[in-house]
Structures are given as structure tokens and as C-alpha cells.
Short mmCIF file of C-alpha atoms and ligand atoms in Angstrom, two decimals:
data_model
loop_
_atom_site.label_atom_id
_atom_site.label_comp_id
_atom_site.label_asym_id
_atom_site.label_seq_id
_atom_site.Cartn_x
_atom_site.Cartn_y
_atom_site.Cartn_z
CA MET A 516 18.77 3.21 -0.77
CA TYR A 517 15.69 2.97 -3.08
CA GLU A 518 15.37 5.69 -5.74
CA LEU A 519 13.03 6.68 -8.61
CA LYS A 520 14.38 9.10 -11.21
CA SER A 521 12.04 10.89 -13.53
CA LEU A 522 9.60 8.09 -13.52
CA ASP A 523 6.66 8.28 -15.92
CA LYS A 524 3.56 6.24 -16.35
CA LYS A 525 0.71 6.64 -18.73
CA PHE A 526 -2.68 4.95 -19.03
CA PRO A 527 -4.83 5.53 -22.08
CA GLY A 528 -5.86 9.04 -21.82
CA VAL A 529 -4.19 9.66 -18.36
CA HIS A 530 -0.71 10.72 -17.68
CA ALA A 531 -0.69 9.18 -14.17
CA LEU A 532 2.93 9.84 -13.11
CA LYS A 533 4.92 12.70 -14.51
CA ALA A 534 8.69 12.74 -13.97
CA ILE A 535 8.59 11.38 -10.41
CA ASP A 536 11.80 11.84 -8.34
CA PHE A 537 11.55 9.99 -5.06
CA HIS A 538 13.99 8.24 -2.68
CA ILE A 539 13.80 6.36 0.58
CA LYS A 540 16.76 5.39 2.83
CA ARG A 541 17.15 2.39 5.12
CA GLY A 542 15.01 2.87 8.33
CA GLU A 543 12.94 5.73 7.00
CA ILE A 544 9.21 6.20 7.02
CA VAL A 545 8.23 8.25 4.09
CA GLY A 546 4.66 9.65 3.69
CA LEU A 547 2.90 10.06 0.45
CA VAL A 548 -0.22 12.39 0.33
CA GLY A 549 -2.42 14.05 -2.28
CA GLU A 550 -5.94 14.31 -3.47
CA ASN A 551 -7.85 11.45 -4.98
CA GLY A 552 -6.43 10.60 -8.35
CA ALA A 553 -3.12 12.24 -7.69
CA GLY A 554 -1.25 9.06 -8.62
CA LYS A 555 -0.24 7.68 -5.21
CA SER A 556 -1.53 4.15 -5.74
CA THR A 557 -0.05 4.12 -9.39
CA LEU A 558 3.23 5.09 -7.78
CA MET A 559 3.06 2.31 -5.25
CA LYS A 560 2.12 -0.20 -7.87
CA VAL A 561 5.06 0.81 -10.14
CA ILE A 562 7.31 0.39 -7.08
CA TYR A 563 5.79 -2.94 -6.39
CA GLY A 564 6.18 -4.18 -9.94
CA ALA A 565 2.47 -4.42 -10.66
CA TYR A 566 2.87 -1.71 -13.29
CA GLN A 567 5.79 -1.06 -15.55
CA PRO A 568 6.93 2.55 -16.05
CA ASP A 569 6.97 4.15 -19.44
CA GLY A 570 9.97 6.15 -18.70
CA GLY A 571 12.59 6.91 -15.94
CA GLN A 572 14.62 4.73 -13.76
CA ILE A 573 14.22 2.61 -10.61
CA LEU A 574 17.57 2.25 -8.65
CA ILE A 575 18.35 0.08 -5.70
CA ASN A 576 21.60 0.89 -4.08
CA GLY A 577 22.60 2.70 -7.36
CA ASP A 578 21.75 -0.24 -9.62
CA ALA A 579 19.04 0.21 -12.21
CA VAL A 580 16.32 -2.48 -11.86
CA ARG A 581 13.26 -3.33 -13.82
CA PHE A 582 10.44 -5.51 -12.51
CA ALA A 583 8.18 -7.43 -14.90
CA ASN A 584 5.90 -8.46 -11.98
CA PRO A 585 5.49 -8.12 -8.24
CA ARG A 586 7.36 -11.43 -7.51
CA GLN A 587 10.45 -9.88 -9.07
CA ALA A 588 10.01 -6.76 -6.90
CA MET A 589 9.47 -9.04 -3.83
CA GLU A 590 12.83 -10.77 -4.59
CA LYS A 591 14.50 -7.36 -4.22
CA GLY A 592 12.71 -6.73 -0.86
CA ILE A 593 9.63 -4.67 -1.96
CA GLY A 594 6.47 -5.67 -0.21
CA MET A 595 3.05 -4.23 -0.29
CA VAL A 596 0.11 -4.21 2.13
CA PHE A 597 -2.81 -3.48 -0.26
CA GLN A 598 -5.56 -0.90 0.18
CA GLU A 599 -7.96 -3.64 -0.90
CA GLN A 600 -6.77 -6.48 1.25
CA SER A 601 -5.30 -9.40 -0.71
CA LEU A 602 -5.68 -12.32 1.68
CA ILE A 603 -7.86 -15.25 0.56
CA PRO A 604 -10.59 -15.42 3.10
CA ASN A 605 -11.27 -19.14 3.14
CA LEU A 606 -7.63 -20.06 3.65
CA THR A 607 -6.08 -20.21 7.14
CA VAL A 608 -3.84 -17.54 8.32
CA MET A 609 -0.72 -19.65 7.89
CA GLU A 610 -1.74 -20.74 4.36
CA ASN A 611 -2.16 -17.07 3.44
CA ILE A 612 1.24 -16.05 4.99
CA PHE A 613 3.08 -18.74 2.92
CA LEU A 614 0.89 -18.71 -0.20
CA GLY A 615 3.07 -19.57 -3.09
CA TYR A 616 5.95 -20.54 -0.77
CA GLU A 617 4.59 -23.71 0.57
CA GLN A 618 7.39 -25.77 -0.90
CA GLN A 619 9.72 -25.02 2.09
CA PHE A 620 7.34 -27.03 4.27
CA VAL A 621 6.93 -30.14 1.89
CA ARG A 622 8.42 -33.31 3.41
CA LEU A 623 8.19 -36.53 1.38
CA GLY A 624 5.54 -34.98 -0.90
CA VAL A 625 3.26 -33.64 1.78
CA ILE A 626 3.04 -30.36 3.62
CA ASN A 627 4.15 -30.50 7.21
CA TRP A 628 1.47 -28.35 8.75
CA LYS A 629 3.02 -28.29 12.11
CA GLU A 630 6.16 -26.74 10.79
CA MET A 631 4.16 -24.21 8.77
CA ALA A 632 2.18 -23.30 11.88
CA LYS A 633 5.44 -22.80 13.81
CA ALA A 634 6.90 -20.55 11.11
CA ALA A 635 3.58 -18.63 10.86
CA LYS A 636 3.58 -18.06 14.57
CA ALA A 637 7.07 -16.59 14.31
CA GLN A 638 5.93 -14.21 11.53
CA LEU A 639 2.83 -13.19 13.52
CA ALA A 640 5.04 -12.34 16.53
CA LYS A 641 6.78 -9.75 14.39
CA VAL A 642 3.49 -7.90 14.17
CA LYS A 643 2.55 -8.74 17.85
CA LEU A 644 -0.58 -10.74 16.72
CA ASP A 645 -1.28 -13.51 19.09
CA ILE A 646 -3.72 -15.72 17.16
CA ASP A 647 -3.83 -19.40 16.16
CA PRO A 648 -2.20 -19.66 12.65
CA SER A 649 -4.69 -22.24 11.74
CA THR A 650 -7.57 -19.73 12.17
CA VAL A 651 -9.63 -19.21 8.96
CA THR A 652 -8.83 -15.76 7.75
CA SER A 653 -12.40 -14.65 7.25
CA LYS A 654 -12.92 -14.94 11.05
CA LEU A 655 -10.50 -12.09 11.74
CA SER A 656 -11.29 -8.48 12.07
CA PHE A 657 -10.10 -6.05 9.36
CA ALA A 658 -7.28 -4.83 11.59
CA GLN A 659 -6.12 -8.30 12.33
CA ARG A 660 -6.16 -9.27 8.61
CA GLN A 661 -4.09 -6.10 8.02
CA LEU A 662 -1.47 -7.28 10.44
CA VAL A 663 -1.49 -10.69 8.88
CA GLU A 664 -0.77 -9.03 5.50
CA LEU A 665 2.12 -7.23 7.16
CA ALA A 666 3.32 -10.45 8.68
CA LYS A 667 3.24 -12.12 5.20
CA VAL A 668 5.28 -9.18 3.74
CA LEU A 669 7.71 -9.55 6.55
CA THR A 670 8.40 -13.11 5.46
CA LEU A 671 10.62 -11.42 2.80
CA GLU A 672 13.12 -10.93 5.62
CA GLU A 673 13.96 -14.58 5.51
CA ARG A 674 13.95 -14.68 1.73
CA VAL A 675 15.77 -11.62 0.68
CA ASP A 676 19.31 -10.44 1.33
CA GLY A 677 18.94 -6.64 0.93
CA ASP A 678 16.83 -4.12 2.72
CA LEU A 679 13.09 -4.32 2.75
CA VAL A 680 10.86 -1.54 1.63
CA ILE A 681 7.21 -2.04 2.76
CA LEU A 682 4.34 -0.12 1.03
CA LEU A 683 1.32 0.67 3.00
CA ASP A 684 -1.48 2.13 0.75
CA GLU A 685 -4.05 3.85 2.96
CA PRO A 686 -3.61 1.40 5.76
CA THR A 687 -5.66 3.40 8.30
CA SER A 688 -8.76 4.14 6.14
CA VAL A 689 -11.04 1.79 7.94
CA LEU A 690 -9.16 1.48 11.25
CA SER A 691 -10.38 2.86 14.64
CA LYS A 692 -8.30 5.48 16.32
CA ASP A 693 -6.83 2.81 18.71
CA GLU A 694 -6.11 0.47 15.88
CA VAL A 695 -4.24 3.29 14.03
CA GLU A 696 -2.18 3.95 17.14
CA LEU A 697 -1.29 0.32 17.44
CA LEU A 698 -0.31 0.13 13.76
CA PHE A 699 1.87 3.22 14.12
CA LYS A 700 3.58 1.94 17.16
CA LEU A 701 4.38 -1.27 15.30
CA VAL A 702 5.64 0.47 12.18
CA ARG A 703 7.95 2.62 14.36
CA GLU A 704 9.32 -0.58 15.88
CA LEU A 705 9.63 -2.27 12.55
CA VAL A 706 11.88 0.41 11.08
CA THR A 707 14.76 -1.53 12.30
CA ARG A 708 13.79 -4.21 9.86
CA ALA A 709 12.31 -2.19 6.96
CA SER A 710 11.72 1.19 5.43
CA PHE A 711 8.01 2.14 5.07
CA ILE A 712 6.19 4.19 2.40
CA PHE A 713 2.93 5.22 3.97
CA VAL A 714 -0.04 6.63 1.87
CA SER A 715 -2.80 8.41 3.57
CA HIS A 716 -5.50 11.24 3.04
CA ARG A 717 -5.10 12.12 6.67
CA MET A 718 -2.47 14.85 7.03
CA ASP A 719 -2.17 14.58 10.78
CA GLU A 720 -1.46 10.92 10.54
CA VAL A 721 1.21 11.29 7.81
CA MET A 722 2.88 14.04 9.98
CA GLU A 723 2.80 11.84 13.02
CA LEU A 724 4.54 8.97 11.43
CA SER A 725 6.69 10.21 8.61
CA ASP A 726 10.36 11.41 8.44
CA ARG A 727 9.70 12.89 5.01
CA ILE A 728 6.54 13.64 3.10
CA TYR A 729 6.04 13.70 -0.68
CA VAL A 730 2.91 15.68 -1.80
CA MET A 731 1.43 14.63 -5.17
CA LYS A 732 -1.01 16.36 -7.41
CA ASP A 733 -2.08 15.50 -10.91
CA GLY A 734 0.66 12.81 -11.27
CA GLN A 735 3.48 15.19 -10.12
CA VAL A 736 5.31 15.57 -6.86
CA VAL A 737 4.60 19.19 -5.96
CA ASP A 738 6.24 19.31 -2.56
CA VAL A 739 8.80 17.37 -0.46
CA VAL A 740 8.99 18.28 3.26
CA GLU A 741 11.22 16.85 5.93
CA ARG A 742 11.07 16.68 9.60
CA GLY A 743 13.36 19.26 11.18
CA GLY A 744 16.65 17.78 12.22
CA GLY A 745 16.25 15.48 9.17
CA GLY A 746 15.87 11.69 8.68
CA ALA A 747 14.90 8.99 11.05
CA ASP A 748 15.58 10.02 14.64
CA ALA A 749 14.63 9.28 18.16
CA ASN A 750 12.08 12.08 18.27
CA ARG A 751 9.90 10.55 15.64
CA SER A 752 7.16 9.64 18.22
CA SER A 753 7.16 13.10 19.67
CA THR A 754 4.22 15.30 18.89
CA ARG A 755 6.32 18.36 19.40
CA TRP A 756 9.31 17.99 17.10
CA SER A 757 12.49 19.78 17.63
CA GLY A 758 14.28 21.90 15.01
CA GLY A 759 12.44 23.26 11.98
CA THR A 760 12.05 26.57 10.35
CA SER A 761 9.79 29.59 10.66
CA THR A 762 5.99 29.22 10.68
CA SER A 763 5.54 31.52 7.77
CA ASN A 764 7.70 29.41 5.56
CA ILE A 765 5.56 26.32 6.14
CA ILE A 766 2.11 27.76 6.42
CA GLY A 767 2.70 29.87 3.36
CA SER A 768 3.94 27.01 1.32
CA SER A 769 1.96 24.82 -1.11
CA PHE A 770 2.46 21.96 1.22
CA LYS A 771 -1.05 21.90 2.69
CA SER A 772 -2.90 22.56 -0.42
CA PRO A 773 -3.12 18.96 -1.71
CA THR A 774 -3.51 17.51 1.66
CA ILE A 775 -7.17 18.37 2.38
CA PRO A 776 -8.86 15.23 3.82
CA ARG A 777 -11.63 13.45 1.91
CA GLU A 778 -14.38 15.09 3.72
CA SER A 779 -13.35 18.58 2.87
CA SER A 780 -15.43 20.82 0.64
CA SER A 781 -15.52 24.54 0.14
CA LYS A 782 -15.12 25.00 3.86
CA CYS A 783 -11.90 24.49 5.85
CA PRO A 784 -12.49 21.25 7.88
CA ALA A 785 -11.28 21.28 11.51
CA SER A 786 -8.77 18.47 10.71
CA THR A 787 -7.09 20.58 8.00
CA CYS A 788 -6.84 23.49 10.45
CA GLN A 789 -5.46 21.29 13.12
CA ALA A 790 -2.95 19.83 10.66
CA ALA A 791 -1.98 23.38 9.75
CA ARG A 792 -1.50 24.24 13.37
CA ARG A 793 0.53 21.14 13.90
CA ILE A 794 2.75 21.93 10.79
CA SER A 795 3.47 25.23 12.39
CA ARG A 796 4.76 23.50 15.51
CA SER A 797 6.30 20.55 13.94
CA GLY A 798 9.49 21.58 12.49
CA PHE A 799 8.80 20.20 9.04
CA THR A 800 11.07 21.97 6.49
CA PRO A 801 9.81 22.34 2.95
CA VAL A 802 12.70 21.09 0.77
CA ARG A 803 10.94 21.59 -2.60
CA SER A 804 7.79 23.41 -3.58
CA CYS A 805 6.00 23.94 -6.75
CA ALA A 806 4.88 27.35 -7.63
CA SER A 807 2.00 26.10 -9.69
CA SER A 808 0.02 25.00 -6.64
CA GLU A 809 0.35 28.24 -4.69
CA PRO A 810 -2.97 29.80 -5.75
CA LYS A 811 -4.74 26.84 -4.28
CA ALA A 812 -2.68 27.19 -1.09
CA ARG A 813 -3.80 30.73 -0.80
CA ALA A 814 -7.49 29.76 -1.37
CA VAL A 815 -7.14 27.18 1.51
CA LYS A 816 -5.71 29.84 3.70
CA ARG A 817 -8.68 32.16 2.88
CA SER A 818 -11.16 29.46 3.72
CA CYS A 819 -9.41 28.67 6.85
CA ALA A 820 -9.54 32.18 7.91
CA GLN A 821 -13.30 32.21 7.28
CA SER A 822 -13.98 29.07 9.05
CA THR A 823 -15.02 29.31 12.75
CA ALA A 824 -13.38 25.85 13.33
CA CYS A 825 -10.02 27.40 12.53
CA SER A 826 -8.61 30.03 14.67
CA ALA A 827 -5.12 31.41 14.72
CA PRO A 828 -2.28 29.02 15.80
CA PRO A 829 -1.56 29.01 19.38
CA ALA A 830 1.03 31.58 20.67
CA ASP A 831 3.65 28.78 21.22
CA ALA A 832 3.49 27.75 17.62
N1 ATP B 2139 -5.42 0.85 -14.39
C1 ATP B 2139 -5.66 2.06 -14.74
N2 ATP B 2139 -6.14 2.33 -15.93
C2 ATP B 2139 -6.41 3.66 -16.37
N3 ATP B 2139 -6.28 4.72 -15.63
C3 ATP B 2139 -5.86 4.39 -14.34
C4 ATP B 2139 -5.51 3.16 -13.85
N4 ATP B 2139 -5.11 3.32 -12.56
C5 ATP B 2139 -5.17 4.56 -12.28
N5 ATP B 2139 -5.67 5.29 -13.22
C6 ATP B 2139 -5.83 6.77 -13.36
O1 ATP B 2139 -4.51 7.25 -12.95
C7 ATP B 2139 -4.77 8.47 -12.09
C8 ATP B 2139 -4.09 8.23 -10.70
O2 ATP B 2139 -4.84 7.22 -10.04
P1 ATP B 2139 -4.41 6.60 -8.59
O3 ATP B 2139 -5.20 5.52 -8.32
O4 ATP B 2139 -2.95 6.32 -8.66
O5 ATP B 2139 -4.67 7.93 -7.64
P2 ATP B 2139 -4.49 7.96 -6.11
O6 ATP B 2139 -3.72 9.11 -5.76
O7 ATP B 2139 -4.17 6.57 -5.53
O8 ATP B 2139 -6.00 8.21 -5.65
P3 ATP B 2139 -6.91 7.72 -4.40
O9 ATP B 2139 -6.58 8.74 -3.35
O10 ATP B 2139 -8.37 8.02 -4.89
O11 ATP B 2139 -6.63 6.34 -4.15
C9 ATP B 2139 -6.29 8.61 -11.98
O12 ATP B 2139 -6.68 9.56 -12.97
C10 ATP B 2139 -6.84 7.32 -12.35
O13 ATP B 2139 -8.17 7.34 -12.85
MG1 MG B 2140 -5.03 5.23 -4.18
#
């Protein structure tokens, strides 16, 4: 289990993370949502070792750890698929996958490219990407490059003894609907190999994929909700989840307030309303809420009620 306790991070003039408590267990998919500037990427970068926290603790299986850089985090099984992709465009796919770890393919002072290609092919198979590993990376589509990044992260499986935690920072932002579905299918399959932390602005996506959702606002976790029945389970892919609590508990909570998609303005966007309906059917259970964000939740409720795009939840909700 990976845990953050009371984690703090400050930038000059910005208290980006305030006493964050967070955990993820083996085989879980945990969603992280919040408005722009809420602190999601900062949290991911602290987990990944790119930023060092100013306070609090990081625990892996109960042991306190501290990462001076991402390489140290990777040695503990933490891998990140970046919002801004990190592959080098003019390198081949296999060179990117094993960048910094070429030594394993060096024989008598030269790289054995055939061996690297074979190993790259095995990594690409993990993400079901059937491409020639000697393809120059810039020739791939965005979605393909993202899968290559994921394959690169999955090389940690062979290098690290413990469990993997893979961070996906807004992986769906420029993907088509079909590409998103493919990615989600893959992530659901990969939970046997790794846990995932998934950041998105799109509430419906986070609800579709996650076992537990942390809602952030102004550097704080303001809500934590869990899928009814709790934890990773066989019903993860179901759109109508079992278990759960009463609609009023969920709709009335602050849960949806920080989860308005980017395109939202003073009006309630259809996607927010759809998300609200789906919450009402989903069986998500708020496990913690923050009173300070309730006025905003009420405001969202009012604007939803005024919007023609948002009718009352269906009778079966
Ligand atoms: N390197 C940095 N130096 C100074 N301030 C920073 C730095 N990185 C982030 N911040 C600030 O910290 C806060 C949290 O930013 P962060 O990027 O983590 O938010 P986010 O939730 O990922 O937002 P978005 O949804 O827009 O990606 C913001 O106020 C941001 O301006
Ligand atoms: Mg971000």
C-alpha cells in the first residue's frame, strides 16, 4: 500500500498542497479530480519524486520514503505517464522505451538492437500496441505515443520488486471517445500488474474507471468517495454499480462541486448534469466531505435546476 500523510508543498506565494492524506492499495484505480489549479499535477509530481514535499510523509508498505528525484521513485515502482508527453520524437520507439537503460543490451561495447527490439516488442504487447519498435516516435499518433509511454512505464515490472503505482495525468484530454474506451479497457486489464492514479477533469470518466475518487480544491482534499461495495471488484466495468447509499446523500454532498468540466461557466453543462445523474445511480459512497465547499455545491444544484439541459434524475435512480 502507498500512503501520503499530511503532505504539504509550497511554491513561492502558493500553498499548492495542504495536509494531503491519500492512499492506494494494490490493484486499485484511484481517481483524482478538481478544478484548474487545485493541485492535482503537483500531487502527482510529488508522488513521482519530481517535487519534494515541505512536510508530511510518504509511506510504502508502512515504510517512510523520500525521493530526491524521479529515478528514485521509479526504483520503488512509481511510474508516470505525463500530461505533456515525455517521449523524444526523433528517437525510435524502442530507444524511447529503454532510454537510460540501454546498458542491458550492450554486448562487447555495442548495443544489440535486435535484442532491444525484441524486448520492446514484449513491452508493447503489454499495452496491445502492434507496431514496429524501430518506428520513429514522431510518426505515431498521440494515442499511440501515450501507449508507448505506458509501455515504457511498465518496464518497471522487470526492474522493481514491489508493486507498481502508475500515474496518469489527464491521459484522456486529447483522445477520441474510442481511444478513451481502449485506454480504459487496457487500464482495467493492467490492474493485475499495477495500481493506477488517474487525473481527469471529466467526472463521468473518473466515475467510469475509479474505485475511489479524491476531490481536490485549493490544494486540499475536500472529498473522498468510494464505489459502493468498496475497493477493486468485478463490477468495475459495469455502468450500473451495485450497492451504494441514498441519492440525497450523494447529490447533496460537496462531491460534485469541484468536478465541473473545463467548459462549464455560470450555466450547468449537460455533462455535469449527466454526471450528477450517474452519481445518483452509481452507488458511490462519500467517505469524507468538507463543509467549506457546501455553498458551492448548493450553487451548482441551483444552476442545474435552472438549466434546460438538466432534468430531474430518472425514476430508477
Ligand atoms: N512549479 C511551480 N511553481 C510555482 N507555482 C506552481 C508550480 N506548479 C504549480 N504551481 C501552482 O500550484 C497550484 C496547483 O497547480 P497544479 O498544476 O498542481 O494544479 P492542477 O490541479 O494540476 O491544475 P490543472 O487542472 O490546470 O492541470 C497552482 O496555483 C499553480 O499555479
Ligand atoms: Mg494539472
